[in-house]
Amino acid sequence: MTPMTEDDLTQAVLARMAESTDPRFAEIMRLLVKHLHAFVREADLTPEEWMHGIQFLTQVGQACTDKRQEFILLSDTLGVSMMVVMLEQLRAVRAGKGPKAQGTVPMTEATEATVLGPFYWEGAPESPLGADIAPGVKGEPTFYSGRVTDTRGEPVAGALLDIWSGDGDGFYDMQIEGAEMAARARIRTDADGRYWFWSIRPTYYPVPVDGPVGRMLGAMGRHPNRPGHIHLLVNAPGHVPLTTQLFVANSPYIDSDAVFGVRPSLVVDFEPHQPGTAPDGRRMDRPWWSAHHDFRLERAA
Ligand code: BEZ
Ligand code: FE
């Protein structure tokens, strides 16, 4: 049938998917067509505006290399990546367990997840408990400590923390031409689920803005910054893997993260200390910080 109206056109496109043999794929495409058509109609897009959008998406694709994923950055800055993370956690809540999608997380719930970001580098060295994972890296020294437990408070021994952050100026090792791994390590919890290590206090930094997504943010009147944060993957046999971050309380942009990744339960007070002896016995001859956070892992089904 020849579509007569705008509604007919949407229905005609949807009807062409009747033969799809993959029900989930068909469902996703049905919703995509439905919302895309509604968007074009509500915005009353002109051909020039639609072409502008096509050119923008083309530039996003052209900006991708084996080291840069501009489409993920687009998804991050439009809040889509975080929406997917939150829905995954909501699924766990609906199943009767797991963290709440919003607000403070009670003891019985798992630590909230957030976005992975583009600066994960697989294969960081495994370091002993208490190691300084950022020797020679610019930034103020910080003693990180806490425990990994399950949602019932039972310690998780031997949990692997894969940790990474930028330096005190907001640059990741990967952003520095020819640089080797820095401010990254994998550390295992002790028999009591405890972990501790030294790194630096991360500062805020901008997401990459030298491409089409940066131009989009500028045109939207948005800043490109993320508040100071340290990334962690927490993995332990028999538990649901966790991708999360700890955010520096009071960091600039803590209330306006460019990728919407801040969860209130992940904001940590970094306590200032004068030179002296740290909890692990280390003598500090300059001021230092401490940050404490416990992680709770969901047991795998
Ligand atoms: C980051 O955390 O490093 C990051 C996350 C999303 C986009 C860009 C950077
Ligand atoms: Fe980051």
PDB file of C-alpha atoms in Angstrom, residues 108-270:
ATOM      1  CA  THR A 108      22.262  -4.597  51.585  1.00  0.00           C
ATOM      2  CA  GLU A 109      22.733  -3.332  48.049  1.00  0.00           C
ATOM      3  CA  ALA A 110      25.666  -3.531  45.675  1.00  0.00           C
ATOM      4  CA  THR A 111      27.915  -0.598  44.810  1.00  0.00           C
ATOM      5  CA  GLU A 112      26.543   1.485  41.961  1.00  0.00           C
ATOM      6  CA  ALA A 113      28.120   1.155  38.549  1.00  0.00           C
ATOM      7  CA  THR A 114      29.063   3.961  36.200  1.00  0.00           C
ATOM      8  CA  VAL A 115      30.590   4.396  32.749  1.00  0.00           C
ATOM      9  CA  LEU A 116      33.851   2.690  31.741  1.00  0.00           C
ATOM     10  CA  GLY A 117      35.194   5.651  29.731  1.00  0.00           C
ATOM     11  CA  PRO A 118      37.762   5.471  26.923  1.00  0.00           C
ATOM     12  CA  PHE A 119      40.949   5.263  28.979  1.00  0.00           C
ATOM     13  CA  TYR A 120      40.858   1.671  30.245  1.00  0.00           C
ATOM     14  CA  TRP A 121      44.073  -0.142  29.274  1.00  0.00           C
ATOM     15  CA  GLU A 122      43.970  -3.894  29.738  1.00  0.00           C
ATOM     16  CA  GLY A 123      46.943  -5.610  31.340  1.00  0.00           C
ATOM     17  CA  ALA A 124      47.955  -3.221  34.135  1.00  0.00           C
ATOM     18  CA  PRO A 125      50.622  -4.760  36.376  1.00  0.00           C
ATOM     19  CA  GLU A 126      49.486  -6.675  39.456  1.00  0.00           C
ATOM     20  CA  SER A 127      50.876  -4.785  42.456  1.00  0.00           C
ATOM     21  CA  PRO A 128      51.060  -5.839  46.108  1.00  0.00           C
ATOM     22  CA  LEU A 129      48.654  -4.404  48.664  1.00  0.00           C
ATOM     23  CA  GLY A 130      49.897  -1.028  49.845  1.00  0.00           C
ATOM     24  CA  ALA A 131      51.841  -0.304  46.631  1.00  0.00           C
ATOM     25  CA  ASP A 132      52.237   3.193  45.256  1.00  0.00           C
ATOM     26  CA  ILE A 133      50.606   2.704  41.842  1.00  0.00           C
ATOM     27  CA  ALA A 134      51.559   6.183  40.589  1.00  0.00           C
ATOM     28  CA  PRO A 135      55.267   6.630  41.333  1.00  0.00           C
ATOM     29  CA  GLY A 136      56.587   9.759  39.633  1.00  0.00           C
ATOM     30  CA  VAL A 137      53.100  10.760  38.440  1.00  0.00           C
ATOM     31  CA  LYS A 138      52.187  14.445  38.909  1.00  0.00           C
ATOM     32  CA  GLY A 139      49.689  14.975  41.702  1.00  0.00           C
ATOM     33  CA  GLU A 140      49.090  15.015  45.441  1.00  0.00           C
ATOM     34  CA  PRO A 141      49.721  11.657  47.153  1.00  0.00           C
ATOM     35  CA  THR A 142      46.593   9.872  48.363  1.00  0.00           C
ATOM     36  CA  PHE A 143      46.140   6.800  50.535  1.00  0.00           C
ATOM     37  CA  TYR A 144      43.133   4.786  49.306  1.00  0.00           C
ATOM     38  CA  SER A 145      41.633   2.087  51.516  1.00  0.00           C
ATOM     39  CA  GLY A 146      38.478   0.120  52.186  1.00  0.00           C
ATOM     40  CA  ARG A 147      36.925  -3.298  51.950  1.00  0.00           C
ATOM     41  CA  VAL A 148      35.242  -5.416  49.355  1.00  0.00           C
ATOM     42  CA  THR A 149      32.288  -7.363  50.733  1.00  0.00           C
ATOM     43  CA  ASP A 150      29.229  -9.032  49.304  1.00  0.00           C
ATOM     44  CA  THR A 151      25.816  -7.437  49.854  1.00  0.00           C
ATOM     45  CA  ARG A 152      25.470  -9.320  53.152  1.00  0.00           C
ATOM     46  CA  GLY A 153      28.674  -7.757  54.449  1.00  0.00           C
ATOM     47  CA  GLU A 154      30.781 -10.927  54.090  1.00  0.00           C
ATOM     48  CA  PRO A 155      34.373 -10.087  53.089  1.00  0.00           C
ATOM     49  CA  VAL A 156      35.422 -10.985  49.546  1.00  0.00           C
ATOM     50  CA  ALA A 157      39.003 -12.227  49.768  1.00  0.00           C
ATOM     51  CA  GLY A 158      41.132 -12.129  46.627  1.00  0.00           C
ATOM     52  CA  ALA A 159      38.872  -9.663  44.766  1.00  0.00           C
ATOM     53  CA  LEU A 160      40.821  -8.062  41.937  1.00  0.00           C
ATOM     54  CA  LEU A 161      40.711  -4.257  41.757  1.00  0.00           C
ATOM     55  CA  ASP A 162      41.793  -2.942  38.350  1.00  0.00           C
ATOM     56  CA  ILE A 163      42.490   0.746  39.016  1.00  0.00           C
ATOM     57  CA  TRP A 164      43.286   3.705  36.749  1.00  0.00           C
ATOM     58  CA  SER A 165      43.143   7.489  36.802  1.00  0.00           C
ATOM     59  CA  GLY A 166      44.560  10.567  35.136  1.00  0.00           C
ATOM     60  CA  ASP A 167      47.398  12.513  36.739  1.00  0.00           C
ATOM     61  CA  GLY A 168      47.152  15.592  38.945  1.00  0.00           C
ATOM     62  CA  ASP A 169      46.868  17.760  35.824  1.00  0.00           C
ATOM     63  CA  GLY A 170      43.975  15.667  34.454  1.00  0.00           C
ATOM     64  CA  PHE A 171      45.884  13.715  31.774  1.00  0.00           C
ATOM     65  CA  TYR A 172      45.785   9.947  31.320  1.00  0.00           C
ATOM     66  CA  ASP A 173      48.980   8.160  30.276  1.00  0.00           C
ATOM     67  CA  MET A 174      47.201   7.180  27.008  1.00  0.00           C
ATOM     68  CA  GLN A 175      46.814  10.857  26.106  1.00  0.00           C
ATOM     69  CA  ILE A 176      50.554  11.497  26.240  1.00  0.00           C
ATOM     70  CA  GLU A 177      52.317  10.514  22.999  1.00  0.00           C
ATOM     71  CA  GLY A 178      54.581   7.499  23.555  1.00  0.00           C
ATOM     72  CA  ALA A 179      53.915   7.338  27.317  1.00  0.00           C
ATOM     73  CA  GLU A 180      54.015   4.033  29.183  1.00  0.00           C
ATOM     74  CA  MET A 181      51.345   2.829  31.618  1.00  0.00           C
ATOM     75  CA  ALA A 182      51.085   5.119  34.659  1.00  0.00           C
ATOM     76  CA  ALA A 183      48.680   5.424  37.585  1.00  0.00           C
ATOM     77  CA  ARG A 184      47.330   1.945  36.808  1.00  0.00           C
ATOM     78  CA  ALA A 185      47.525  -1.326  38.681  1.00  0.00           C
ATOM     79  CA  ARG A 186      45.648  -4.438  39.659  1.00  0.00           C
ATOM     80  CA  ILE A 187      45.489  -5.120  43.396  1.00  0.00           C
ATOM     81  CA  ARG A 188      43.961  -8.064  45.268  1.00  0.00           C
ATOM     82  CA  THR A 189      42.075  -7.796  48.562  1.00  0.00           C
ATOM     83  CA  ASP A 190      43.442  -9.645  51.603  1.00  0.00           C
ATOM     84  CA  ALA A 191      41.716 -12.484  53.493  1.00  0.00           C
ATOM     85  CA  ASP A 192      39.471  -9.924  55.195  1.00  0.00           C
ATOM     86  CA  GLY A 193      38.465  -8.264  51.915  1.00  0.00           C
ATOM     87  CA  ARG A 194      40.626  -5.227  52.670  1.00  0.00           C
ATOM     88  CA  TYR A 195      42.530  -3.186  50.120  1.00  0.00           C
ATOM     89  CA  TRP A 196      44.871  -0.227  50.379  1.00  0.00           C
ATOM     90  CA  PHE A 197      47.191   1.495  47.959  1.00  0.00           C
ATOM     91  CA  TRP A 198      48.744   4.855  47.185  1.00  0.00           C
ATOM     92  CA  SER A 199      48.025   6.923  44.107  1.00  0.00           C
ATOM     93  CA  ILE A 200      47.298  10.598  43.455  1.00  0.00           C
ATOM     94  CA  ARG A 201      44.225  12.739  44.042  1.00  0.00           C
ATOM     95  CA  PRO A 202      42.629  12.974  40.585  1.00  0.00           C
ATOM     96  CA  THR A 203      41.589  16.329  39.217  1.00  0.00           C
ATOM     97  CA  TYR A 204      38.843  17.332  36.784  1.00  0.00           C
ATOM     98  CA  TYR A 205      39.564  17.175  33.052  1.00  0.00           C
ATOM     99  CA  PRO A 206      37.762  17.666  29.749  1.00  0.00           C
ATOM    100  CA  VAL A 207      36.593  14.806  27.545  1.00  0.00           C
ATOM    101  CA  PRO A 208      38.256  14.985  24.096  1.00  0.00           C
ATOM    102  CA  VAL A 209      36.889  18.128  22.383  1.00  0.00           C
ATOM    103  CA  ASP A 210      38.998  18.257  19.217  1.00  0.00           C
ATOM    104  CA  GLY A 211      36.377  16.400  17.146  1.00  0.00           C
ATOM    105  CA  PRO A 212      32.694  16.630  16.140  1.00  0.00           C
ATOM    106  CA  VAL A 213      31.441  15.806  19.651  1.00  0.00           C
ATOM    107  CA  GLY A 214      33.481  18.720  21.032  1.00  0.00           C
ATOM    108  CA  ARG A 215      31.904  20.997  18.420  1.00  0.00           C
ATOM    109  CA  MET A 216      28.458  19.650  19.346  1.00  0.00           C
ATOM    110  CA  LEU A 217      29.075  20.406  23.054  1.00  0.00           C
ATOM    111  CA  GLY A 218      30.186  23.939  22.125  1.00  0.00           C
ATOM    112  CA  ALA A 219      27.068  24.481  20.017  1.00  0.00           C
ATOM    113  CA  MET A 220      24.923  23.195  22.894  1.00  0.00           C
ATOM    114  CA  GLY A 221      26.570  25.697  25.247  1.00  0.00           C
ATOM    115  CA  ARG A 222      27.934  22.871  27.392  1.00  0.00           C
ATOM    116  CA  HIS A 223      31.280  22.537  29.170  1.00  0.00           C
ATOM    117  CA  PRO A 224      33.205  19.303  28.446  1.00  0.00           C
ATOM    118  CA  ASN A 225      34.534  18.556  31.963  1.00  0.00           C
ATOM    119  CA  ARG A 226      34.359  15.571  34.234  1.00  0.00           C
ATOM    120  CA  PRO A 227      34.922  16.010  38.002  1.00  0.00           C
ATOM    121  CA  GLY A 228      38.007  14.365  39.553  1.00  0.00           C
ATOM    122  CA  HIS A 229      37.554  10.581  39.726  1.00  0.00           C
ATOM    123  CA  ILE A 230      39.449   7.297  39.898  1.00  0.00           C
ATOM    124  CA  HIS A 231      38.194   4.280  37.917  1.00  0.00           C
ATOM    125  CA  LEU A 232      37.907   0.746  39.271  1.00  0.00           C
ATOM    126  CA  LEU A 233      36.832  -2.613  37.902  1.00  0.00           C
ATOM    127  CA  VAL A 234      36.157  -5.003  40.771  1.00  0.00           C
ATOM    128  CA  ASN A 235      36.114  -8.703  39.900  1.00  0.00           C
ATOM    129  CA  ALA A 236      35.820 -11.747  42.125  1.00  0.00           C
ATOM    130  CA  PRO A 237      34.841 -15.321  41.309  1.00  0.00           C
ATOM    131  CA  GLY A 238      31.177 -15.962  42.119  1.00  0.00           C
ATOM    132  CA  HIS A 239      30.288 -12.244  42.067  1.00  0.00           C
ATOM    133  CA  VAL A 240      28.845  -9.872  39.470  1.00  0.00           C
ATOM    134  CA  PRO A 241      31.704  -7.786  37.953  1.00  0.00           C
ATOM    135  CA  LEU A 242      31.545  -4.099  38.855  1.00  0.00           C
ATOM    136  CA  THR A 243      32.630  -1.131  36.706  1.00  0.00           C
ATOM    137  CA  THR A 244      32.668   1.980  38.842  1.00  0.00           C
ATOM    138  CA  GLN A 245      34.444   5.209  39.813  1.00  0.00           C
ATOM    139  CA  LEU A 246      35.070   7.161  43.021  1.00  0.00           C
ATOM    140  CA  PHE A 247      34.496  10.897  42.721  1.00  0.00           C
ATOM    141  CA  VAL A 248      36.346  13.585  44.675  1.00  0.00           C
ATOM    142  CA  ALA A 249      33.777  15.449  46.826  1.00  0.00           C
ATOM    143  CA  ASN A 250      33.722  19.186  46.081  1.00  0.00           C
ATOM    144  CA  SER A 251      35.657  18.726  42.840  1.00  0.00           C
ATOM    145  CA  PRO A 252      34.746  21.321  40.214  1.00  0.00           C
ATOM    146  CA  TYR A 253      31.996  19.942  37.962  1.00  0.00           C
ATOM    147  CA  ILE A 254      30.821  17.381  40.552  1.00  0.00           C
ATOM    148  CA  ASP A 255      27.255  18.550  39.840  1.00  0.00           C
ATOM    149  CA  SER A 256      27.589  18.804  36.056  1.00  0.00           C
ATOM    150  CA  ASP A 257      29.695  15.835  34.855  1.00  0.00           C
ATOM    151  CA  ALA A 258      29.889  16.033  31.038  1.00  0.00           C
ATOM    152  CA  VAL A 259      28.976  12.314  30.822  1.00  0.00           C
ATOM    153  CA  PHE A 260      26.411  12.228  33.671  1.00  0.00           C
ATOM    154  CA  GLY A 261      28.379   9.480  35.464  1.00  0.00           C
ATOM    155  CA  VAL A 262      28.329  10.822  39.053  1.00  0.00           C
ATOM    156  CA  ARG A 263      26.238   8.819  41.549  1.00  0.00           C
ATOM    157  CA  PRO A 264      25.873  10.364  45.029  1.00  0.00           C
ATOM    158  CA  SER A 265      26.906   7.061  46.631  1.00  0.00           C
ATOM    159  CA  LEU A 266      30.263   7.196  44.804  1.00  0.00           C
ATOM    160  CA  VAL A 267      31.280  10.686  45.984  1.00  0.00           C
ATOM    161  CA  VAL A 268      34.068  10.352  48.558  1.00  0.00           C
ATOM    162  CA  ASP A 269      35.470  12.908  51.010  1.00  0.00           C
ATOM    163  CA  PHE A 270      39.213  13.155  50.519  1.00  0.00           C
TER     164      PHE A 270
END
